[in-house]
GROMACS .gro file of N, CA and C in nm:
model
  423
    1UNK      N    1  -4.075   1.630  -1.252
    1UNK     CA    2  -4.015   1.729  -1.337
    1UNK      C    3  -4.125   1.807  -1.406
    2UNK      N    4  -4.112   1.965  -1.387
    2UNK     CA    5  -4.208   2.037  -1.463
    2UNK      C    6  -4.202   2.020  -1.685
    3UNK      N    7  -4.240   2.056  -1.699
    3UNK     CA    8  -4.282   2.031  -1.842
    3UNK      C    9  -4.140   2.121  -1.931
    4UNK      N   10  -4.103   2.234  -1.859
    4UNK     CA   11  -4.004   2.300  -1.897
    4UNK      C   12  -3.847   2.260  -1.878
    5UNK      N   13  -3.848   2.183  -1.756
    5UNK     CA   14  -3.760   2.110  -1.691
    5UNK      C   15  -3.623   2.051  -1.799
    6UNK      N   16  -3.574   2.094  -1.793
    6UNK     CA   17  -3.479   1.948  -1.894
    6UNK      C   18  -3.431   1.851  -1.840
    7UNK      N   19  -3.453   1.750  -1.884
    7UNK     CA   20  -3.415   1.565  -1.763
    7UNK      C   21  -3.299   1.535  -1.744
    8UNK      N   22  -3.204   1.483  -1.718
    8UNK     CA   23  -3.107   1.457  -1.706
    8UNK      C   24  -3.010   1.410  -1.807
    9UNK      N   25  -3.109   1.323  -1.961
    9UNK     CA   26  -3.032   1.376  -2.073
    9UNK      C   27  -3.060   1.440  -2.171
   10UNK      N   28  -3.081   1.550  -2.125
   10UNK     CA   29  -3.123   1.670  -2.234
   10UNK      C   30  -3.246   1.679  -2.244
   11UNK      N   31  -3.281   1.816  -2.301
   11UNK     CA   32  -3.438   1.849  -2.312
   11UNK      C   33  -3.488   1.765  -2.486
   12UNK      N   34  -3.585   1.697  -2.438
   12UNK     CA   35  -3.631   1.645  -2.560
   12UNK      C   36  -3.730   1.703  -2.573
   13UNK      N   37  -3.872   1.640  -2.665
   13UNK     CA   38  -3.985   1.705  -2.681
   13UNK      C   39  -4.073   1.752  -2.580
   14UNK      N   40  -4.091   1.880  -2.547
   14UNK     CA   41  -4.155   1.909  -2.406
   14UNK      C   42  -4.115   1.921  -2.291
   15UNK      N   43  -4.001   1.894  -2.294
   15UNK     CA   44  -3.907   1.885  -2.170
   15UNK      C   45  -3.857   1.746  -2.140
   16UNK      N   46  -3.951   1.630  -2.195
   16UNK     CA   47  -3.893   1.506  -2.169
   16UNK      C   48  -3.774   1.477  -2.175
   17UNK      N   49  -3.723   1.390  -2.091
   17UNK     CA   50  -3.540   1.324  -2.134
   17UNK      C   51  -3.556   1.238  -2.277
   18UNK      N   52  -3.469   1.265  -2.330
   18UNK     CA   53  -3.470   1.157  -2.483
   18UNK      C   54  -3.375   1.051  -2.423
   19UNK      N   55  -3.476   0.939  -2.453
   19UNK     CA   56  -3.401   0.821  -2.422
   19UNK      C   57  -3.276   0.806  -2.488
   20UNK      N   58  -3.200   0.663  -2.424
   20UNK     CA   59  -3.061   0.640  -2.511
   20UNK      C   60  -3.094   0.502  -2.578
   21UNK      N   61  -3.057   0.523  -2.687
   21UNK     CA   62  -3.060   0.462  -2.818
   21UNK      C   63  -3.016   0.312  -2.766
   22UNK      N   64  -3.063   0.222  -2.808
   22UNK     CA   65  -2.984   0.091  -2.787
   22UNK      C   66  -2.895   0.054  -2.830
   23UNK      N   67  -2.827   0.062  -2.934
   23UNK     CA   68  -2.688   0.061  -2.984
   23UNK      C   69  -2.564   0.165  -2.888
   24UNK      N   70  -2.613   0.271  -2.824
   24UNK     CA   71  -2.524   0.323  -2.758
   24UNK      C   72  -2.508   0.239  -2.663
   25UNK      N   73  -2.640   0.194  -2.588
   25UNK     CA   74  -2.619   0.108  -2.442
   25UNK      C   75  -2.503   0.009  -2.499
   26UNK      N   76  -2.565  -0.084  -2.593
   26UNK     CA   77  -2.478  -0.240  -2.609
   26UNK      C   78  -2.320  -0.161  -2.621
   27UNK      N   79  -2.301  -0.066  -2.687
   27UNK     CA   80  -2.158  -0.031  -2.696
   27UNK      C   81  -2.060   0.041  -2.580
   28UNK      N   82  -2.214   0.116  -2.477
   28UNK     CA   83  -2.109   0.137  -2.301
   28UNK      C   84  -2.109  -0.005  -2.255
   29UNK      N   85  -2.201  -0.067  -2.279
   29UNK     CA   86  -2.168  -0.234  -2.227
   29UNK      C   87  -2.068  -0.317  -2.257
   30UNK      N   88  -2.025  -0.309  -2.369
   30UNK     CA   89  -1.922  -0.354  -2.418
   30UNK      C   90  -1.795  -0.278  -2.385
   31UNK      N   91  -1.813  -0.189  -2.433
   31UNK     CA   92  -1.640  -0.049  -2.324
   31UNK      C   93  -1.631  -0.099  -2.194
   32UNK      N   94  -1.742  -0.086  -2.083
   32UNK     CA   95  -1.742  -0.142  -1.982
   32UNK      C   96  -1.686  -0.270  -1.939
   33UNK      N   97  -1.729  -0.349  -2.031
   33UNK     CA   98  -1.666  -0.517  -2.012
   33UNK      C   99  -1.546  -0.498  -2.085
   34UNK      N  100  -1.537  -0.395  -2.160
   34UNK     CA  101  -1.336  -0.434  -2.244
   34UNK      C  102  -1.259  -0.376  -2.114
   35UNK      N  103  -1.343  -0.267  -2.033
   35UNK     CA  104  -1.216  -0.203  -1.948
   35UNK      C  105  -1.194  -0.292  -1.858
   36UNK      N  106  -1.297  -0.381  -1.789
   36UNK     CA  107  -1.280  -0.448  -1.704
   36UNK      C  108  -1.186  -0.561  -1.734
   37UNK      N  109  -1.224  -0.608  -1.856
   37UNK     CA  110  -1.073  -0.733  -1.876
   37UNK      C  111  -1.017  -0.640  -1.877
   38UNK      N  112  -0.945  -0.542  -2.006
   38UNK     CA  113  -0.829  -0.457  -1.941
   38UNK      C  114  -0.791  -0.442  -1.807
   39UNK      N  115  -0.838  -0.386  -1.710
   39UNK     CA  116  -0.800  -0.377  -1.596
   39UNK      C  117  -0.760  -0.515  -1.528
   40UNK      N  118  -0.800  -0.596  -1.572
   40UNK     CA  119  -0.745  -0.728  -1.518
   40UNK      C  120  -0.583  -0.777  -1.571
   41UNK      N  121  -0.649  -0.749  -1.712
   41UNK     CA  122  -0.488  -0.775  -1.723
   41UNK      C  123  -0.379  -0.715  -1.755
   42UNK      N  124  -0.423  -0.558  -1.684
   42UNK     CA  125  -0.317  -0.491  -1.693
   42UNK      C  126  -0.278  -0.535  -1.537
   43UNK      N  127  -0.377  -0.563  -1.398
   43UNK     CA  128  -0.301  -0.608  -1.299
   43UNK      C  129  -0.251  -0.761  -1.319
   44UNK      N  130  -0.250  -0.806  -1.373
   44UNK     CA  131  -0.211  -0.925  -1.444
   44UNK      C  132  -0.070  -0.921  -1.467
   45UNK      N  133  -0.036  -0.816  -1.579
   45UNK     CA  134   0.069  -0.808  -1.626
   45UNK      C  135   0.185  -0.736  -1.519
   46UNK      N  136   0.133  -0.662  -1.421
   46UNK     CA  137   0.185  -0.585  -1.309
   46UNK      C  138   0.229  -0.653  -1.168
   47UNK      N  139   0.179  -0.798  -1.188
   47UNK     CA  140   0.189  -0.881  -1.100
   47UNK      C  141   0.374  -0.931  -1.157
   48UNK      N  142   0.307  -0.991  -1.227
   48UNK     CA  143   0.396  -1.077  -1.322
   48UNK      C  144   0.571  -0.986  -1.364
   49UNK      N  145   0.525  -0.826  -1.333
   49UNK     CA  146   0.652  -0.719  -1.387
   49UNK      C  147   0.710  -0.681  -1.332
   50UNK      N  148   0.776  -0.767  -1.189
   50UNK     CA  149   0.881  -0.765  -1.059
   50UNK      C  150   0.994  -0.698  -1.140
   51UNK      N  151   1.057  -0.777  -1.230
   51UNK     CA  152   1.176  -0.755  -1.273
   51UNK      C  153   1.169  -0.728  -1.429
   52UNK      N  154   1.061  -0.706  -1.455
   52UNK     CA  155   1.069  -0.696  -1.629
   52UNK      C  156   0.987  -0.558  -1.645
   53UNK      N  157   1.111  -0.461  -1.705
   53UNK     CA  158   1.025  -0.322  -1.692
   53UNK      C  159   0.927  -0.342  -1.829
   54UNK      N  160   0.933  -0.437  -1.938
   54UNK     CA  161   0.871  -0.419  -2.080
   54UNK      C  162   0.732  -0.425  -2.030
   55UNK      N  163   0.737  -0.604  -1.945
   55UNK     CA  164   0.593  -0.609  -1.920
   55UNK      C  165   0.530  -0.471  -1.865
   56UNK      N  166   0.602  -0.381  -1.739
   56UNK     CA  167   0.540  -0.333  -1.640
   56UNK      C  168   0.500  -0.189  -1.797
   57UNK      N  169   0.580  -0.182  -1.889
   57UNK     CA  170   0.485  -0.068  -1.992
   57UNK      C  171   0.379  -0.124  -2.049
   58UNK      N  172   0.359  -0.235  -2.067
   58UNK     CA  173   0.269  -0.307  -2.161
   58UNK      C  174   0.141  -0.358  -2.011
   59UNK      N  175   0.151  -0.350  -1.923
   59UNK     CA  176   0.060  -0.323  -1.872
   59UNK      C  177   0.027  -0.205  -1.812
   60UNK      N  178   0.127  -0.073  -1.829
   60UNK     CA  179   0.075   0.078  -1.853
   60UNK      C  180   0.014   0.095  -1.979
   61UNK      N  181  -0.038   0.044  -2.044
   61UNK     CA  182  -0.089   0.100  -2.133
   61UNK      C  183  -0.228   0.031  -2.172
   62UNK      N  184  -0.227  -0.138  -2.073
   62UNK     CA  185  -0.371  -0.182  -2.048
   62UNK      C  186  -0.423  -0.097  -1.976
   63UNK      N  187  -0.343  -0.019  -1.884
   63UNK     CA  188  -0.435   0.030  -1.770
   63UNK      C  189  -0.482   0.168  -1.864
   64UNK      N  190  -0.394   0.235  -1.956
   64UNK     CA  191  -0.476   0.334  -2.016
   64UNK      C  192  -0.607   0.305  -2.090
   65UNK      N  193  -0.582   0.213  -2.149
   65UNK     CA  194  -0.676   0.167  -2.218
   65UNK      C  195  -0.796   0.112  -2.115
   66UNK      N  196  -0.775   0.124  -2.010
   66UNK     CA  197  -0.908   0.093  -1.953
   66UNK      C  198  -0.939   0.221  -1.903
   67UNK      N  199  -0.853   0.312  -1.859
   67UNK     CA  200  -0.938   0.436  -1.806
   67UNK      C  201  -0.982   0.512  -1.969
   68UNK      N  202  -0.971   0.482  -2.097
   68UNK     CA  203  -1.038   0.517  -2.202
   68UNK      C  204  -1.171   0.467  -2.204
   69UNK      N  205  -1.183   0.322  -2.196
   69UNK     CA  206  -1.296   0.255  -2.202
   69UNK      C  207  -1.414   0.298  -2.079
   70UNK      N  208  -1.333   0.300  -1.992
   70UNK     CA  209  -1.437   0.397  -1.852
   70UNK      C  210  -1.505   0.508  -1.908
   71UNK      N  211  -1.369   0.562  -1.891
   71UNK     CA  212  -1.454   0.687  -1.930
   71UNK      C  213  -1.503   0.750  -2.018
   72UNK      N  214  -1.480   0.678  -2.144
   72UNK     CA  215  -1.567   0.702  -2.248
   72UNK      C  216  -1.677   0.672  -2.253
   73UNK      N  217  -1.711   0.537  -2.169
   73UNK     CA  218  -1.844   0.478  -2.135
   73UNK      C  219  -1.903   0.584  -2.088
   74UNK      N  220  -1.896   0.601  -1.972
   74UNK     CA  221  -1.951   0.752  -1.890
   74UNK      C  222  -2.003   0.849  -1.956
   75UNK      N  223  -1.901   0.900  -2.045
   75UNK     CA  224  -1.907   1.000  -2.147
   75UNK      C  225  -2.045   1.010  -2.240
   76UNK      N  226  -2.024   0.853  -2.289
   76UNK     CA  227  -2.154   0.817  -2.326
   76UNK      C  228  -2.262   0.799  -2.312
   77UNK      N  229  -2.251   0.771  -2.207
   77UNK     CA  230  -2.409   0.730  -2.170
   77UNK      C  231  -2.452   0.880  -2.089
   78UNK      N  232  -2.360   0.938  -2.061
   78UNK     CA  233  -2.438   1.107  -2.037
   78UNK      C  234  -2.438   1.224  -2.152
   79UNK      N  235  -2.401   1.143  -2.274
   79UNK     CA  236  -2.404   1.244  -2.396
   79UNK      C  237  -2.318   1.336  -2.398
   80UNK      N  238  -2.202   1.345  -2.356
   80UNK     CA  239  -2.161   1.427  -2.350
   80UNK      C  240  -2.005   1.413  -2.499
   81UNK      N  241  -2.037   1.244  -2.541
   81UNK     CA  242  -1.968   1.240  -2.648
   81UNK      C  243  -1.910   1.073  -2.652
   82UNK      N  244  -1.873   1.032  -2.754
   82UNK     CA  245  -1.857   0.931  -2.768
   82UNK      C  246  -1.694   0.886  -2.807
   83UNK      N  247  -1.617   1.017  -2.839
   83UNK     CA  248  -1.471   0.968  -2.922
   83UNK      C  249  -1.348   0.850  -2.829
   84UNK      N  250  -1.362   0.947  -2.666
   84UNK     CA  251  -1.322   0.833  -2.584
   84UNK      C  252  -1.354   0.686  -2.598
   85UNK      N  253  -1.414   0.581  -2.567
   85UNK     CA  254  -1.495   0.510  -2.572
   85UNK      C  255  -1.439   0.471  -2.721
   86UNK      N  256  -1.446   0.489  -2.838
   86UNK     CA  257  -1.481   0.502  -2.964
   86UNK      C  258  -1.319   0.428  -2.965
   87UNK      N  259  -1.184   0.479  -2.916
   87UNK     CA  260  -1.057   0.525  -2.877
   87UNK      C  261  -1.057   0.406  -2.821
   88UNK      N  262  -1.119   0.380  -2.731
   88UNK     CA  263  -1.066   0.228  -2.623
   88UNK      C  264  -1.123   0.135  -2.716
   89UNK      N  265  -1.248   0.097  -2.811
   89UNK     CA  266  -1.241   0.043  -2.901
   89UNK      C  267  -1.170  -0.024  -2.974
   90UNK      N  268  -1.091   0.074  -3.059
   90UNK     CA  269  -1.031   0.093  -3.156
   90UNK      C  270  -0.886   0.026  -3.090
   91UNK      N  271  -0.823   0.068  -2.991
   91UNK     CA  272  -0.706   0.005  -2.913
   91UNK      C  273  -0.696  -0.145  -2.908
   92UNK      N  274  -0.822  -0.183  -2.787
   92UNK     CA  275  -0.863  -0.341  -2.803
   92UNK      C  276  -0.833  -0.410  -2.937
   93UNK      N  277  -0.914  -0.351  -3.042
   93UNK     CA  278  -0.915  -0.426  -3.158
   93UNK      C  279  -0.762  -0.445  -3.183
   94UNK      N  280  -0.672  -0.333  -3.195
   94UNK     CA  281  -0.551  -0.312  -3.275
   94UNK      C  282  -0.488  -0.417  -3.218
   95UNK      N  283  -0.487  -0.413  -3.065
   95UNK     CA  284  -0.404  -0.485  -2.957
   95UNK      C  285  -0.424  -0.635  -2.970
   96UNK      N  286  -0.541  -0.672  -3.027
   96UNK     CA  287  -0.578  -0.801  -2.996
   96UNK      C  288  -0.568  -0.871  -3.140
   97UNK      N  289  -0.618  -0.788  -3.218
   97UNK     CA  290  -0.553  -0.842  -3.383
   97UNK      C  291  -0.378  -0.842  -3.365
   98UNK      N  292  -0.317  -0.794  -3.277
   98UNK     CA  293  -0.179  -0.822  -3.332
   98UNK      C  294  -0.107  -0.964  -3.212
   99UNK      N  295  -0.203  -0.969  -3.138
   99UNK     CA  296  -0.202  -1.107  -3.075
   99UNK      C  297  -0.260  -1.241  -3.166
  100UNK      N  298  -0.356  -1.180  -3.260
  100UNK     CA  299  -0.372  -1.302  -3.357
  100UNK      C  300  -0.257  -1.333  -3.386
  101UNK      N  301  -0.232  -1.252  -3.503
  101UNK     CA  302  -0.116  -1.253  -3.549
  101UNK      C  303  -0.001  -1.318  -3.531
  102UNK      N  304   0.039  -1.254  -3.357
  102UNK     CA  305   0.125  -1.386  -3.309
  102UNK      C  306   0.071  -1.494  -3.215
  103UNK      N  307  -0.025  -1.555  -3.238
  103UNK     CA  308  -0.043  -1.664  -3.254
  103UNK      C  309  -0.011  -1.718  -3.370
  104UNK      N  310  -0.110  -1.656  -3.478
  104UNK     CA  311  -0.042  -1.725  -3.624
  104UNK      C  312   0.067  -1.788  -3.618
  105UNK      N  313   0.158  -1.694  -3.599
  105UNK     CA  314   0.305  -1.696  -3.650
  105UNK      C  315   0.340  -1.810  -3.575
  106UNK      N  316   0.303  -1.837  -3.468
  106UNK     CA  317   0.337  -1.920  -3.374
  106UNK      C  318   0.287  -2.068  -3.395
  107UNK      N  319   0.179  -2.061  -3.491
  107UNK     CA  320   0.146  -2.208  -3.556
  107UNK      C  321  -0.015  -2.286  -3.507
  108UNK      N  322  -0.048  -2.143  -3.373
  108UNK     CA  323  -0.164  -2.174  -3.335
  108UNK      C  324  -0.275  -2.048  -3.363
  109UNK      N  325  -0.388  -2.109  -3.368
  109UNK     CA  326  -0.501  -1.971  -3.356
  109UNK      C  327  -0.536  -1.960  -3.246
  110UNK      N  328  -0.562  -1.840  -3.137
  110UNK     CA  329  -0.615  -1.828  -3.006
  110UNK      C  330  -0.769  -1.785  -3.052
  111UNK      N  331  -0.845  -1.826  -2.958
  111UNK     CA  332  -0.997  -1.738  -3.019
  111UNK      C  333  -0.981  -1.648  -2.938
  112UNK      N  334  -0.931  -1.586  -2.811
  112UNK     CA  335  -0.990  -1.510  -2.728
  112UNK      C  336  -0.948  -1.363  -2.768
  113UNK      N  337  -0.863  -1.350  -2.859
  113UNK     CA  338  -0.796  -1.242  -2.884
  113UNK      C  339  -0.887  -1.179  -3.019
  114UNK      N  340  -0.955  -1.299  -3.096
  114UNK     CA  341  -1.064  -1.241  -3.184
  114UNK      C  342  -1.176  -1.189  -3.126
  115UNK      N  343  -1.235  -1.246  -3.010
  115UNK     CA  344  -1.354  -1.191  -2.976
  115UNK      C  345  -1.280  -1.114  -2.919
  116UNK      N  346  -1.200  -1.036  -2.855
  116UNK     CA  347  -1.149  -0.873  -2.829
  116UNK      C  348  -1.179  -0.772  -2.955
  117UNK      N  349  -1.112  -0.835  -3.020
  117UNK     CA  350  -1.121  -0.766  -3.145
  117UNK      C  351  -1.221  -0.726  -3.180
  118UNK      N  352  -1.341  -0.849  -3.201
  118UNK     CA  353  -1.476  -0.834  -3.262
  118UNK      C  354  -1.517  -0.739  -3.142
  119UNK      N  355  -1.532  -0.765  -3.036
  119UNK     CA  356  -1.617  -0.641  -2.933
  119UNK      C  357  -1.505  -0.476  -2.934
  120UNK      N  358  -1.439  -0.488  -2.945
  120UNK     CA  359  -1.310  -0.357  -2.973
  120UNK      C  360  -1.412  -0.268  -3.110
  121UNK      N  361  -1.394  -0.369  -3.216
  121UNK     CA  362  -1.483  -0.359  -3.350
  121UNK      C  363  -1.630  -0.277  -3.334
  122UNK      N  364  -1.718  -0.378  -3.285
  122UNK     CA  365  -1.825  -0.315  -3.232
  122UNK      C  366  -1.896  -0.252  -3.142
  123UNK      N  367  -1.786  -0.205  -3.048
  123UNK     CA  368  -1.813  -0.060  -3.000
  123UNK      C  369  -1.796   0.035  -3.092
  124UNK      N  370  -1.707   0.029  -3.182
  124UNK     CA  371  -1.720   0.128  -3.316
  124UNK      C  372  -1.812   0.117  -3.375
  125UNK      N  373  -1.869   0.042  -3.393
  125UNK     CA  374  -1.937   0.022  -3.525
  125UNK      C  375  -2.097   0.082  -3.457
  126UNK      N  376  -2.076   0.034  -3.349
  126UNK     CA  377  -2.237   0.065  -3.291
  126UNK      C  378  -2.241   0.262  -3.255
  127UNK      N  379  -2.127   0.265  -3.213
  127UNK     CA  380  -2.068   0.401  -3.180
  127UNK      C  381  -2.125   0.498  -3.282
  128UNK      N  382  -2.077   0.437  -3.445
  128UNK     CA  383  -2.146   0.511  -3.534
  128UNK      C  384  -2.286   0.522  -3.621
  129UNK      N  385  -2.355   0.448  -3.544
  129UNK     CA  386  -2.496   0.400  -3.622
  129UNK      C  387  -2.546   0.511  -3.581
  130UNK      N  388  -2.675   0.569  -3.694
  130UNK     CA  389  -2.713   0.698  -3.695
  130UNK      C  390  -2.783   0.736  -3.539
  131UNK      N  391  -2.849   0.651  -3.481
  131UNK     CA  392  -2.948   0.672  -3.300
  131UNK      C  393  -2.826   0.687  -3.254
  132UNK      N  394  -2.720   0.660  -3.242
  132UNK     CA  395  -2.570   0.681  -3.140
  132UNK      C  396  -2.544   0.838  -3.165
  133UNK      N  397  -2.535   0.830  -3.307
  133UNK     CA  398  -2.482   0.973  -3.353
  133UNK      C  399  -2.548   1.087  -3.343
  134UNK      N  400  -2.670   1.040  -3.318
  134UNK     CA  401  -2.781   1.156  -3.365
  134UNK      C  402  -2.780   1.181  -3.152
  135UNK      N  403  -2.753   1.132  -3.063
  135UNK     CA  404  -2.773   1.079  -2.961
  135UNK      C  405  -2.676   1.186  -2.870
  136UNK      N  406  -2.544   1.147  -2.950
  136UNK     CA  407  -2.436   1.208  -2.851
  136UNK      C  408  -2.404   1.328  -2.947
  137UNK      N  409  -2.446   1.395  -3.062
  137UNK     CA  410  -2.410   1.489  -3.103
  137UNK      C  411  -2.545   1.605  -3.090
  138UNK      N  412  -2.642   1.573  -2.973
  138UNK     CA  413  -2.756   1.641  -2.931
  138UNK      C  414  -2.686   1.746  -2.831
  139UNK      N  415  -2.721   1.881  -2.808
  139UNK     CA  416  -2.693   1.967  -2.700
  139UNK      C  417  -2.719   1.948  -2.567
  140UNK      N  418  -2.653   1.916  -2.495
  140UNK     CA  419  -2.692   1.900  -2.330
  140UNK      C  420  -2.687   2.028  -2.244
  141UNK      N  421  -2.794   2.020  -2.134
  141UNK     CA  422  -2.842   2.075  -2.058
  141UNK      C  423  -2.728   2.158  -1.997
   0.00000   0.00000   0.00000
């Protein structure tokens, strides 16, 4: 690449690409791994939704939630923005705190539905740390 060149994510000092922040990575890593359980158990739930149209919405809406988490990942890691991603987050968490919940109610605690939560959580949280922000709210090429 010539010196004028802009890299593939954006022109940084001199033409260099400005690297991506590590908090963005851990948080497409994490979108990435929420879509992928999503996608599992939205075919999960699609297996299981022969005759039950509730399940077959409630796993339309894992499957949205994983093409959020995709492609917000994507989104991200080419700068082109983070709110997607940010969105599949934020879902996970909601979705999986209200599976605590009924567990609670139910007399047991599940852990697996907290660590959704907690990684749902911190794709946000990392989403907004100033290298994320300063990262994906840069002008691209």
């Amino acid at each position: 690449m010539s010196a004028g060149t802009p890299g593939r994510d954006g022109p940084g000092r001199g033409g260099r690409p400005v690297p991506r922040p590590a908090p963005l990575l851990v948080a497409t890593l994490l979108g990435f791994l929420l879509g992928l359980w999503a996608l599992l158990y939205a075919a999960l739930l699609f297996s299981a939704a022969r005759s039950d149209g509730v399940l077959a919405a409630i796993a339309a809406v894992w499957l949205g939630i994983t093409v959020l988490c995709v492609a917000g990942g994507v989104q991200a890691l080419t700068g082109r923005g983070g709110r997607l991603l940010a969105a599949g987050g934020v879902a996970v968490a909601a979705l999986s705190l209200l599976g605590v919940v009924t567990s609670v109610l139910d007399g047991t605690l599940a852990v697996w539905p907290l660590v959704l939560a907690a990684a749902g959580a911190g794709v946000v949280v990392l989403l907004n740390r100033p290298a994320s922000r300063e990262f994906l709210s840069r002008p691209r090429a």
